[in-house]
Structure formats: C-alpha cells, structure tokens
Short mmCIF file of C-alpha atoms and ligand atoms in Angstrom, two decimals:
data_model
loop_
_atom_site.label_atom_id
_atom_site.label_comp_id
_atom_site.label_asym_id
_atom_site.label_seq_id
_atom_site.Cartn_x
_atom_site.Cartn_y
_atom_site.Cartn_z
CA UNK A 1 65.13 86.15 -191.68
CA UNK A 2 62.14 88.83 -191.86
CA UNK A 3 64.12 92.49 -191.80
CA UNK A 4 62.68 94.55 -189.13
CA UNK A 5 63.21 97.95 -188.37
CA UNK A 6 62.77 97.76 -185.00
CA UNK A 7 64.62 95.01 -183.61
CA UNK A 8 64.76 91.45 -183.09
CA UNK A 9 64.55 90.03 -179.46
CA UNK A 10 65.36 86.46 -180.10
CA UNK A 11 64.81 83.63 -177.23
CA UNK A 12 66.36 80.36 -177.26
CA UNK A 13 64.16 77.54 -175.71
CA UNK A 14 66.40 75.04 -175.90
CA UNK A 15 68.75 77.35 -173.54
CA UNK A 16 66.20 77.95 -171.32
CA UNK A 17 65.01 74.10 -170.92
CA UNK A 18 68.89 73.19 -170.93
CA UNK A 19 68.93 75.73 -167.97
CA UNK A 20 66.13 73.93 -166.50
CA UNK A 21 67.39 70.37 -166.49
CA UNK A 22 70.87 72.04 -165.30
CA UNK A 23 68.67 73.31 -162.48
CA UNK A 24 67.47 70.57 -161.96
CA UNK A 25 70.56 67.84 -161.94
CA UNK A 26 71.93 69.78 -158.81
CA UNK A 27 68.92 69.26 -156.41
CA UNK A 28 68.95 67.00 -153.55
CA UNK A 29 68.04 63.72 -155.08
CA UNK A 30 63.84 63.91 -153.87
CA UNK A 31 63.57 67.48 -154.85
CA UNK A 32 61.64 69.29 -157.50
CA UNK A 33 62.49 71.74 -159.82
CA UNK A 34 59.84 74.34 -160.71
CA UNK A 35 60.11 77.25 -162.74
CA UNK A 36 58.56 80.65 -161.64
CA UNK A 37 57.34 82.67 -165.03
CA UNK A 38 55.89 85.76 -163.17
CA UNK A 39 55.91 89.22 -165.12
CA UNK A 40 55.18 86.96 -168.57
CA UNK A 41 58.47 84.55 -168.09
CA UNK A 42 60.61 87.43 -166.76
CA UNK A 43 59.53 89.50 -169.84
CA UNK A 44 60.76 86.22 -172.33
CA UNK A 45 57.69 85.60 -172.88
CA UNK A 46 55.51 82.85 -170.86
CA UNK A 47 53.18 81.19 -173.50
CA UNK A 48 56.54 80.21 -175.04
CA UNK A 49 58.72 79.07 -172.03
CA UNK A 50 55.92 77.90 -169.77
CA UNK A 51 55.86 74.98 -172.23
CA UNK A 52 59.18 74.53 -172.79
CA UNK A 53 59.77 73.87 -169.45
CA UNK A 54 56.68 71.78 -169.25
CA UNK A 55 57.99 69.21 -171.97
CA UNK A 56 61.36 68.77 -169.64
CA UNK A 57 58.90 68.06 -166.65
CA UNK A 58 58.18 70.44 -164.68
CA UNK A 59 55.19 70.35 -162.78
CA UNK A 60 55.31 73.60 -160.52
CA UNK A 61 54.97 76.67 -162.04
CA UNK A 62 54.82 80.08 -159.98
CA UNK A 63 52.95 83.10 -160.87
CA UNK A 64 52.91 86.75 -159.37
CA UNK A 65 49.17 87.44 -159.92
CA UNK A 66 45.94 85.93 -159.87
CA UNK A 67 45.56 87.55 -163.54
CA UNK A 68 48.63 85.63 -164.57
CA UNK A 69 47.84 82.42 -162.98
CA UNK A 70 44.58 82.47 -165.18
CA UNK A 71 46.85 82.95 -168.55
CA UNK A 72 48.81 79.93 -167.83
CA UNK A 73 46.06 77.57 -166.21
CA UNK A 74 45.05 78.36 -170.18
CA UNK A 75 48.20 76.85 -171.57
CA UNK A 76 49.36 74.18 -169.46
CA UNK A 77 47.90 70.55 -168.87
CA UNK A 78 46.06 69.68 -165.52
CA UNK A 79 48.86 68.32 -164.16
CA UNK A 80 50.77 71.03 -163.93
CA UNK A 81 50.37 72.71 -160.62
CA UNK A 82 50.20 77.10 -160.83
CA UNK A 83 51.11 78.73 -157.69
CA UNK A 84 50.44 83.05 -156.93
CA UNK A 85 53.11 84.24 -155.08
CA UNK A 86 51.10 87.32 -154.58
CA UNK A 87 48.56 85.45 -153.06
CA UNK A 88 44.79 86.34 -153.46
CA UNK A 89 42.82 89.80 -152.69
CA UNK A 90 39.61 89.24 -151.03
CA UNK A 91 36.81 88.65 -153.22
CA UNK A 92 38.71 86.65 -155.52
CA UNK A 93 39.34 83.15 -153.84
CA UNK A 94 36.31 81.65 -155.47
CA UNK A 95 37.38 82.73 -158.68
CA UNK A 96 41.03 81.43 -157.72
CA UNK A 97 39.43 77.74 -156.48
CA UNK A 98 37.42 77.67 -160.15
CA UNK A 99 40.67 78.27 -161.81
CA UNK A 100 42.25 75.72 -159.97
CA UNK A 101 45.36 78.11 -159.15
CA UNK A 102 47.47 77.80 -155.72
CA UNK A 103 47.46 80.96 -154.07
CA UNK A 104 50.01 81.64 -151.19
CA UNK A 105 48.67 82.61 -148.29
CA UNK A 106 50.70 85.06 -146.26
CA UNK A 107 48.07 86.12 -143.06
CA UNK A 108 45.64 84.50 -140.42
CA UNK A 109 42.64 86.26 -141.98
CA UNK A 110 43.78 85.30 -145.65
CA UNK A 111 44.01 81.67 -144.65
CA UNK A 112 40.36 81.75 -142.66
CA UNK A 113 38.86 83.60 -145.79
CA UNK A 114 40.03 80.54 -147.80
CA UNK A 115 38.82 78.12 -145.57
CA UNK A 116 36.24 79.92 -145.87
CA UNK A 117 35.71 80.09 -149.67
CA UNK A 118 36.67 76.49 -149.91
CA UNK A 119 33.41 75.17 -147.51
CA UNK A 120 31.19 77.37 -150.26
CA UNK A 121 32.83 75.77 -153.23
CA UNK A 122 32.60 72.03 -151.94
CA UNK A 123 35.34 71.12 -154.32
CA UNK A 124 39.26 70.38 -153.28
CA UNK A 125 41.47 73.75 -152.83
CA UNK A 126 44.95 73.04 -152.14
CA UNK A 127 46.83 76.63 -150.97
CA UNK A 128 50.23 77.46 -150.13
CA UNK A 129 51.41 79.17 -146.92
CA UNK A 130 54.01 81.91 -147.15
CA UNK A 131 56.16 82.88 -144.00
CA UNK A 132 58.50 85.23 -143.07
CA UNK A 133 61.71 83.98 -142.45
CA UNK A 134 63.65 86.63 -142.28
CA UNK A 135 63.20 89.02 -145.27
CA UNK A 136 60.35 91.13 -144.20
CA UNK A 137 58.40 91.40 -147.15
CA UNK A 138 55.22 88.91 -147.89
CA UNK A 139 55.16 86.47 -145.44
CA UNK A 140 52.92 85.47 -142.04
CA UNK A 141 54.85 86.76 -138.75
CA UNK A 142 56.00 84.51 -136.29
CA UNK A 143 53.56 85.06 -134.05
CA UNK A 144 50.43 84.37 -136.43
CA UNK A 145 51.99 81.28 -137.65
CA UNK A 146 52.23 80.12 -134.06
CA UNK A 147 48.42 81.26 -133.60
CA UNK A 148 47.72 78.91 -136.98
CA UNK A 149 49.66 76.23 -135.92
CA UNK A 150 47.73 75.91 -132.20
CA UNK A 151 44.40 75.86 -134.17
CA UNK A 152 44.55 72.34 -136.02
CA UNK A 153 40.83 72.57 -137.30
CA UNK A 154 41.93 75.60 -139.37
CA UNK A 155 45.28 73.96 -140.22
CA UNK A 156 43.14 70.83 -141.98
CA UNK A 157 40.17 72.82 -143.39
CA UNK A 158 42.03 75.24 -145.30
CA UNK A 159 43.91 72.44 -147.41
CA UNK A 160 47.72 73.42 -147.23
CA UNK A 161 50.16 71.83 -149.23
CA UNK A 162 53.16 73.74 -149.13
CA UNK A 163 54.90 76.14 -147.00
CA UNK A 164 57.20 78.58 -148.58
CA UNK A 165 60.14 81.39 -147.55
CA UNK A 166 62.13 83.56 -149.61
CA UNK A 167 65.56 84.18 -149.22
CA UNK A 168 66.67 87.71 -149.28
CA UNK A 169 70.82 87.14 -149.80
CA UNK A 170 71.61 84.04 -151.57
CA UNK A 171 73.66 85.53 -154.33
CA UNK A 172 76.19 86.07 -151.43
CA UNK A 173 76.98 82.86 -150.25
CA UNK A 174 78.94 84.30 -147.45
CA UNK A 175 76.10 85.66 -145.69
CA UNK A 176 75.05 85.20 -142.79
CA UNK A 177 71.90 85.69 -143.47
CA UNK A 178 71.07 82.82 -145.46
CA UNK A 179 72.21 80.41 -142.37
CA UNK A 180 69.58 82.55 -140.08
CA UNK A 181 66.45 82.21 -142.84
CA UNK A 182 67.61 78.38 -143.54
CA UNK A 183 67.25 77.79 -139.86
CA UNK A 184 63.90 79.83 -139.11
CA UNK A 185 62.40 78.22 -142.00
CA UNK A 186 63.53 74.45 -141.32
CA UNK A 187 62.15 74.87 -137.87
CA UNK A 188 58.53 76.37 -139.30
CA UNK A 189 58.56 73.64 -141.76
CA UNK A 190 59.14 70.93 -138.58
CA UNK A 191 56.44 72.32 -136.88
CA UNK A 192 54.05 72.78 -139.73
CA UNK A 193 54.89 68.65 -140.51
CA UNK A 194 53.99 67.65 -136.99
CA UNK A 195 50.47 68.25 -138.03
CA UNK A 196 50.42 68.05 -141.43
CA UNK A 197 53.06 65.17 -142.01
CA UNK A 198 51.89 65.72 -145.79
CA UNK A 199 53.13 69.43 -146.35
CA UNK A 200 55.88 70.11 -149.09
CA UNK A 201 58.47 72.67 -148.16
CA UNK A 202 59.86 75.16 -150.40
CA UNK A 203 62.76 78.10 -149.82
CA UNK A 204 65.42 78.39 -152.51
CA UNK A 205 64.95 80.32 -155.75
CA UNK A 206 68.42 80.41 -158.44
CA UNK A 207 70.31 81.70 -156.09
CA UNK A 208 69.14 78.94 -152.86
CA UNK A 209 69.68 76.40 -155.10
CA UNK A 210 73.70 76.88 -155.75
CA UNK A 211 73.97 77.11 -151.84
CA UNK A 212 74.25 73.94 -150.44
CA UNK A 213 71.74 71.00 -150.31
CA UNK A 214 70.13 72.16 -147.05
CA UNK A 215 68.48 74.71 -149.20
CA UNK A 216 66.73 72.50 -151.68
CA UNK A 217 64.00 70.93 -149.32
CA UNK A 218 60.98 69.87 -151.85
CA UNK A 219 60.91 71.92 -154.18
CA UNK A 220 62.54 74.74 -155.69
CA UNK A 221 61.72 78.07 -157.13
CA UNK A 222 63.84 79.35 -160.07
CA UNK A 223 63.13 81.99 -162.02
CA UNK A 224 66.07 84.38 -163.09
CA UNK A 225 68.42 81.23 -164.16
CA UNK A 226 66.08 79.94 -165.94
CA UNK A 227 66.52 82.73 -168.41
CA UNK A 228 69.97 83.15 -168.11
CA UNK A 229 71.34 85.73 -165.43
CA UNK A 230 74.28 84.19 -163.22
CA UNK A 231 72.95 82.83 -159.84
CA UNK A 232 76.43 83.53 -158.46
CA UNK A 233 77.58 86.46 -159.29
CA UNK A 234 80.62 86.03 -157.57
CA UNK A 235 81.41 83.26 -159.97
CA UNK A 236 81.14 81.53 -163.78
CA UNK A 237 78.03 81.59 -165.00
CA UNK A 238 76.73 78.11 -165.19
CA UNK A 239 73.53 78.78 -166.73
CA UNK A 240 73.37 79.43 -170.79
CA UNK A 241 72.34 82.72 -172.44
CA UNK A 242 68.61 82.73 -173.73
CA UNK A 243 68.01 86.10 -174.90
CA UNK A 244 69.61 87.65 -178.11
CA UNK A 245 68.24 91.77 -178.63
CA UNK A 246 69.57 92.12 -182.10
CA UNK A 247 69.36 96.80 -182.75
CA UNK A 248 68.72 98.01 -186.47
CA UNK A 249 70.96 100.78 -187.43
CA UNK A 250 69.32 103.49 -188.99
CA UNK A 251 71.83 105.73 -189.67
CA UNK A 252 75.28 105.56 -189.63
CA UNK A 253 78.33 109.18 -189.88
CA UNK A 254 81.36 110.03 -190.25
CA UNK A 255 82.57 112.60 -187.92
CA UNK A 256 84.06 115.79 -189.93
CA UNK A 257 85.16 117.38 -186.64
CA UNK A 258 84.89 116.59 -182.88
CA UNK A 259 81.12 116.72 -182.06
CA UNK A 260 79.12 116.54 -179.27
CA UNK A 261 76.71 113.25 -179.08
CA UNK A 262 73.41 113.06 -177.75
CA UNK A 263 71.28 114.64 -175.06
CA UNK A 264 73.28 116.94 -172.98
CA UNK A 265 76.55 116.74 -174.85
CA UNK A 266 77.96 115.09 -172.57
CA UNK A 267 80.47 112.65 -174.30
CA UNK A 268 82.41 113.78 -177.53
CA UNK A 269 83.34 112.01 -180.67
CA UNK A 270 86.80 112.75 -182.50
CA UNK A 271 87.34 114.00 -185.45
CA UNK A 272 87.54 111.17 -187.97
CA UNK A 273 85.17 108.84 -186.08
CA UNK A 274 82.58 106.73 -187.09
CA UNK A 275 79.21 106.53 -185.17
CA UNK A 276 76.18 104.26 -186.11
CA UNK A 277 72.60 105.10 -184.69
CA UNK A 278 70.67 101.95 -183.52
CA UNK A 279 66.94 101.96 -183.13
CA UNK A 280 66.07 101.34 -179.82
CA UNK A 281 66.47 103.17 -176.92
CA UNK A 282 65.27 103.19 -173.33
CA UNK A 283 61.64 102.51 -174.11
CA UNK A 284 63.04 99.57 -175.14
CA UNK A 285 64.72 98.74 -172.38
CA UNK A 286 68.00 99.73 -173.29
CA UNK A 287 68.56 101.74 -170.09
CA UNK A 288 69.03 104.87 -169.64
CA UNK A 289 71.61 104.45 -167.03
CA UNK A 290 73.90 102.83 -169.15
CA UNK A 291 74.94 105.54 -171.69
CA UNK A 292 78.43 106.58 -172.17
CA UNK A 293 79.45 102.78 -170.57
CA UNK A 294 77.57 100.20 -172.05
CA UNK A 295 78.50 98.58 -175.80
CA UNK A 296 77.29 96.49 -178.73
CA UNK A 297 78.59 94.28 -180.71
CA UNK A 298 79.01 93.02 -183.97
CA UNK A 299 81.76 91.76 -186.24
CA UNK A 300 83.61 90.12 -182.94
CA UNK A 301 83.79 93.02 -180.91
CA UNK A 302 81.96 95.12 -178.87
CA UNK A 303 81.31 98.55 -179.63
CA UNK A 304 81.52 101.48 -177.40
CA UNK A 305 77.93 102.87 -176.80
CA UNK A 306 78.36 107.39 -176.92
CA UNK A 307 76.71 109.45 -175.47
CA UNK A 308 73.14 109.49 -173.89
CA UNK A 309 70.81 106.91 -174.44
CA UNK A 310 67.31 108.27 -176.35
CA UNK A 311 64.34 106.94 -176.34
CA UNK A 312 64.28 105.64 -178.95
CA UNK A 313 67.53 105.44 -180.35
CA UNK A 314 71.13 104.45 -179.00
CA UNK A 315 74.82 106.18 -180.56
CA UNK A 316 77.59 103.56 -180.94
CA UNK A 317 81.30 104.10 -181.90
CA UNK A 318 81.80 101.77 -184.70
CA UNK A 319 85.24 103.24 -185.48
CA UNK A 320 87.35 99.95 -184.87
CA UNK A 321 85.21 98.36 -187.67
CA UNK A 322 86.75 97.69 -191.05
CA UNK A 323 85.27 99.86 -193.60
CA UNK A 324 84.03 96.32 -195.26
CA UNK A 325 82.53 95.60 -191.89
CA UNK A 326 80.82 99.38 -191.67
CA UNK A 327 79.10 98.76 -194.86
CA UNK A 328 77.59 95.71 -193.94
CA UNK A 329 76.55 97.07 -190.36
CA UNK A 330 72.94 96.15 -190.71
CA UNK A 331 72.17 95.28 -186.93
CA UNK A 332 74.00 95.88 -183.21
CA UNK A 333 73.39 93.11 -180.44
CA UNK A 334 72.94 94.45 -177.18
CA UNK A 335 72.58 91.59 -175.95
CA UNK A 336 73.98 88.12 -176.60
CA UNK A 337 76.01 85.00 -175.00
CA UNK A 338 79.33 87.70 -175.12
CA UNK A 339 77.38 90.72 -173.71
CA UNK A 340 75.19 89.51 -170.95
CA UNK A 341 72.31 90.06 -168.94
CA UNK A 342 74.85 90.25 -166.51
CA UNK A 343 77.61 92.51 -168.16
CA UNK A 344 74.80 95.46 -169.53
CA UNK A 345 72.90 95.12 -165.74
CA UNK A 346 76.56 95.95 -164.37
CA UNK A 347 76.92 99.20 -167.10
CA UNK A 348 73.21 100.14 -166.15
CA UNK A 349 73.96 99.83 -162.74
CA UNK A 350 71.37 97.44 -161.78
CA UNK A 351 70.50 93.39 -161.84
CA UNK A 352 69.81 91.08 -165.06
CA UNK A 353 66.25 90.53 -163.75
CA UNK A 354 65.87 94.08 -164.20
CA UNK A 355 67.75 94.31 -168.09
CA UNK A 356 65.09 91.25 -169.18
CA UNK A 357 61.97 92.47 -167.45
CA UNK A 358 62.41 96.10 -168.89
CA UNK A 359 62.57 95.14 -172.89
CA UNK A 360 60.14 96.53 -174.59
CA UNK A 361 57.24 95.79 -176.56
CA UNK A 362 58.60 97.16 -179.87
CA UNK A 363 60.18 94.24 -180.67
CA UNK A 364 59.70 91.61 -183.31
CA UNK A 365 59.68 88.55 -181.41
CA UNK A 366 61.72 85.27 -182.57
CA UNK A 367 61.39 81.51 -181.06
CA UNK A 368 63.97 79.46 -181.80
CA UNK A 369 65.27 75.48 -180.49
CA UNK A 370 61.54 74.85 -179.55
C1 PLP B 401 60.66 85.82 -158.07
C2 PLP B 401 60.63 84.79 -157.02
C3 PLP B 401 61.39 83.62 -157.14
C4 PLP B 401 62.41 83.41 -158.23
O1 PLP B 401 63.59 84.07 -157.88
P1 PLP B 401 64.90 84.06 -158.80
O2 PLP B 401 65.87 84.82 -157.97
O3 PLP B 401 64.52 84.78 -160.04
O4 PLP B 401 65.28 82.66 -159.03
C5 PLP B 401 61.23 82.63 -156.18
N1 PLP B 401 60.37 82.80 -155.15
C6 PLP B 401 59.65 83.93 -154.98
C7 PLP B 401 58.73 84.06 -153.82
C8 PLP B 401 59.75 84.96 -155.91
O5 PLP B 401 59.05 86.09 -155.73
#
C-alpha cells in the first residue's frame, strides 16, 4: 500500500453492489431497483460506483444536475436510463434531449417548454414528472397537476414516462406522514395511468423501501444505502459499510503536565497522557461539530478524539494504547465498519449523508472488490 500523508479514503464496491442487490431482494416482486449517484455517488465517487451498480443490473440511475447527468451519460451504456432530479433550467432542454438524459419535470410551464423542445428536436424525449405529495419542496401542486391531467394533448406530446414523489419521513416508520404521501401519491399515479396506462411510478428512496411493499411501486430510488448509512435508524443496520477514511498521524506527545488541547482550550489532557495528531481536519470533512465527542480507532479500540477539531488536523487520546501499539501508530480510521457513517453523524450532530458528502478532496483515493 502507497504511504500517503494525507489520508486514505478507501471504498468498497463489492459493499456497495452487495448493498444494491440487498436493495434490491426486498422489492415487491415487479419492481426496480435504481441507484441515485447525485453529488458524484454521495461524494464515493460516481465513475466508480455508477458501474458497479451497472454490472449488478441496474438500469435507472438518478442525477441532481443536468451537468451531472452529462458525466454519467459518458460512462454508462445506452441502456441505462439517467434521470435529473433537479429537472432542467430553461434553455437547456435541447441540450438535455441530445444527451439523452430524463429530466423531471416539476411545473406546467416546464412540461409545455419540453413539449416544446421535443417538436424542434423531432427525435424521442422521454421526461419524468415530479409531484408534490406532501413534502413541499420540488414538486407540481395539486392544482397544476389537475390542470395537466385535463389537457391530454399535452399529457401525450410531452412523452412522460414516470411520475415521481419524495417522501419527507420514512426513516420514522411511525409517521404519519408517510401513510398521507403514500396515499396522495397512489391516487396521482391512478389518475396519471388512466391516460397514460404506460407511466411507471416511483416514491420510495432507502428509507421507502424498508416501509412496507405499498411503497415500492415501479421503481425505487436509493441513494444513501447504497453507500452504507442505516435506512432505519431506529434499528440494525442491514446495509454493509463502504467507506473506510484511514488519518495519518503526524505527530504524536507525551503530556509532561495537564495541557490545554486545541483551539479554545477547551478540553484538557492529564498529566501522563498520550495524544497523537492526525492529518485531517474539517476541510476534510472531519466535522467540526464533532470535537471533544467523536473517536478513532485503531488497534481494536476507539480512541477518544480531544479537543477542537482544526482544519487540518484532528487531536486523539491514544493513552489506552500499549506502548508497542503507540509506536506502530502509523494511521487513525475515522471511519470504518466499527465507527460508522452513522455513529460519527450522531457525534457531529448531523446525518451520514452529510459525514460522506462532506469528505474532502485531499484524499488519496482507493478502489477495492471491483
Ligand atoms: C436524494 C434523493 C433520493 C435518494 O434518497 P436516499 O434517502 O439517499 O435513499 C431519492 N429521490 C430523490 C428525489 C432524491 O432527491
């Protein structure tokens, strides 16, 4: 293994296409799995997954941007079909229909522009239509879906194919909230089918798809599982650990006296203790939020993080490590299949999609179980 002074970020393909097919296997028989790989594969990197999930079959892959939609049309076969969940900015839907990318449409005027675009082109563009179901972000109203839906020459000429929600709660299976979105959305999806028998339906992302079966409809929208973070917080994680973030210590002291570590003193080593100093910090996505509660670990054990995080640079107690073990200290994992996605989002206050989409781009980057 190449030594690297600033860290080793190491993703397991193998995990992530095992997370896949596990995704997969608990679908209503006669739905598909996709994978969403916005924000470059949640951070994993997407010319790398994208792939991986390709070879286990997938054939729906969401984007966020028309930008990234044009990266992966690049990389994956024809078959494959890229949606943009972010839809398309006007101007752009020519570009979009040349691509061959699968915007989702989310307003009357965005769906009429694409008609629109799709008469100059002459050549087949399939789009998505995004409602609102009950989260209040992207997503047509009620009212302008009922305006599309009583104007069946628009409904035909603009080509959709599939009609998509988002659900705002499903990590909670509990809440009632998910029953009120799966209900709106099944009846948008009956209408939509009465004139377009053809249309695909899609709602559940990780989360949807460990609710129950009502959820899966035709096909389904992972993206955080696929990498890893627990769909069900509440529960086991079913899903296996793809990232490893291996930290190079560049330092490591004994403590003479008590000292003060790190930016604002505001955590104090004993006398007698042993600290290392790891090379990353939270340009690197170690976060911020995190310091004084968060740990590494090495040797079998985590190790208490001290002090502020840097930076660039992170403070760990290392005291509980056999002086053998100290001198062969060469690396901290901060993360790992021990300390998860899950477990440093909890220190840092925050959610695993955040932990993976924040590391940085200091890292060495390792594929492995391609
Ligand atoms: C990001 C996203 C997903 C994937 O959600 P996960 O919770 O990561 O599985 C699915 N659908 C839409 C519209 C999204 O924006």
């Amino acid at each position: 293994m190449t030594s690297t002074h600033d860290g080793l970020l190491t993703v397991n393909l193998q995990a992530a296409g095992d997370n896949f097919l596990a995704l997969e296997r608990r679908l209503r028989p006669g739905s598909r799995c996709g994978a969403v790989v916005k924000a470059d594969a949640y951070g994993l990197g997407v010319n790398e997954l994208a792939p991986a999930f390709y070879r286990r079959g997938c054939r729906d892959f969401f984007v966020a941007t028309l930008d990234e939609g044009l990266e992966l049309r690049d990389i994956l076969d024809e078959d494959a079909r890229v949606f943009v969940l972010t839809g398309v900015r006007p101007g752009r839907e020519l570009e979009c229909i040349r691509a061959g990318l699968i915007p989702n449409l989310f307003t009357l005027q965005q769906v009429r522009a694409w008609r629109n675009a799709r008469e100059a082109a002459g050549s087949p563009a399939p789009c998505a239509l995004k409602i609102d179901s009950g989260m209040t972000r992207l997503g047509m109203t009620e009212e302008e879906f009922g305006e599309l839906l009583r104007d069946p020459g628009l409904l035909q000429d603009a080509d959709i194919r599939v009609l998509m929600s988002h659900l705002a709660c499903a990590e909670d299976p509990g809440h009632p909230h998910n029953r009120r979105q799966l209900e709106a959305f099944g009846r948008a999806g009956a209408r939509l089918r009465e004139r377009l028998p053809e249309v695909q339906l899609s709602l559940a992302n990780s989360s949807g798809i460990h609710l129950d079966e009502a959820y899966h409809f035709d096909i389904a929208r992972p993206g955080s599982a696929l990498y890893g973070v627990n769909p069900q917080p509440a529960g086991e994680n079913p899903m296996r650990a793809v990232v490893t973030l291996s930290l190079p210590v560049v330092q490591q002291r004994h403590v003479a006296q008590d000292s003060w570590v790190g930016y604002g003193a505001t955590q104090r080593a004993p006398a007698g203790s042993w600290l290392a100093v790891a090379r990353g910090g939270y340009a690197d996505g170690i976060i911020r939020a995190q310091g004084g509660r968060g740990c590494g670990w090495a040797f079998g054990r985590r190790l208490p993080m001290i002090g502020r995080v840097s930076m660039d640079s992170t403070v760990f107690d290392i005291s509980a490590l056999a002086p053998a073990e100290r001198s062969g200290l060469g690396h901290i994992e901060v993360l790992n299949e021990v300390v998860t996605v899950d477990e440093v989002a909890e220190y840092a206050g925050t959610i695993g999609y955040e932990i993976l989409t924040s590391l940085g781009h200091r890292y060495t980057r390792r594929y492995t179980g391609s």
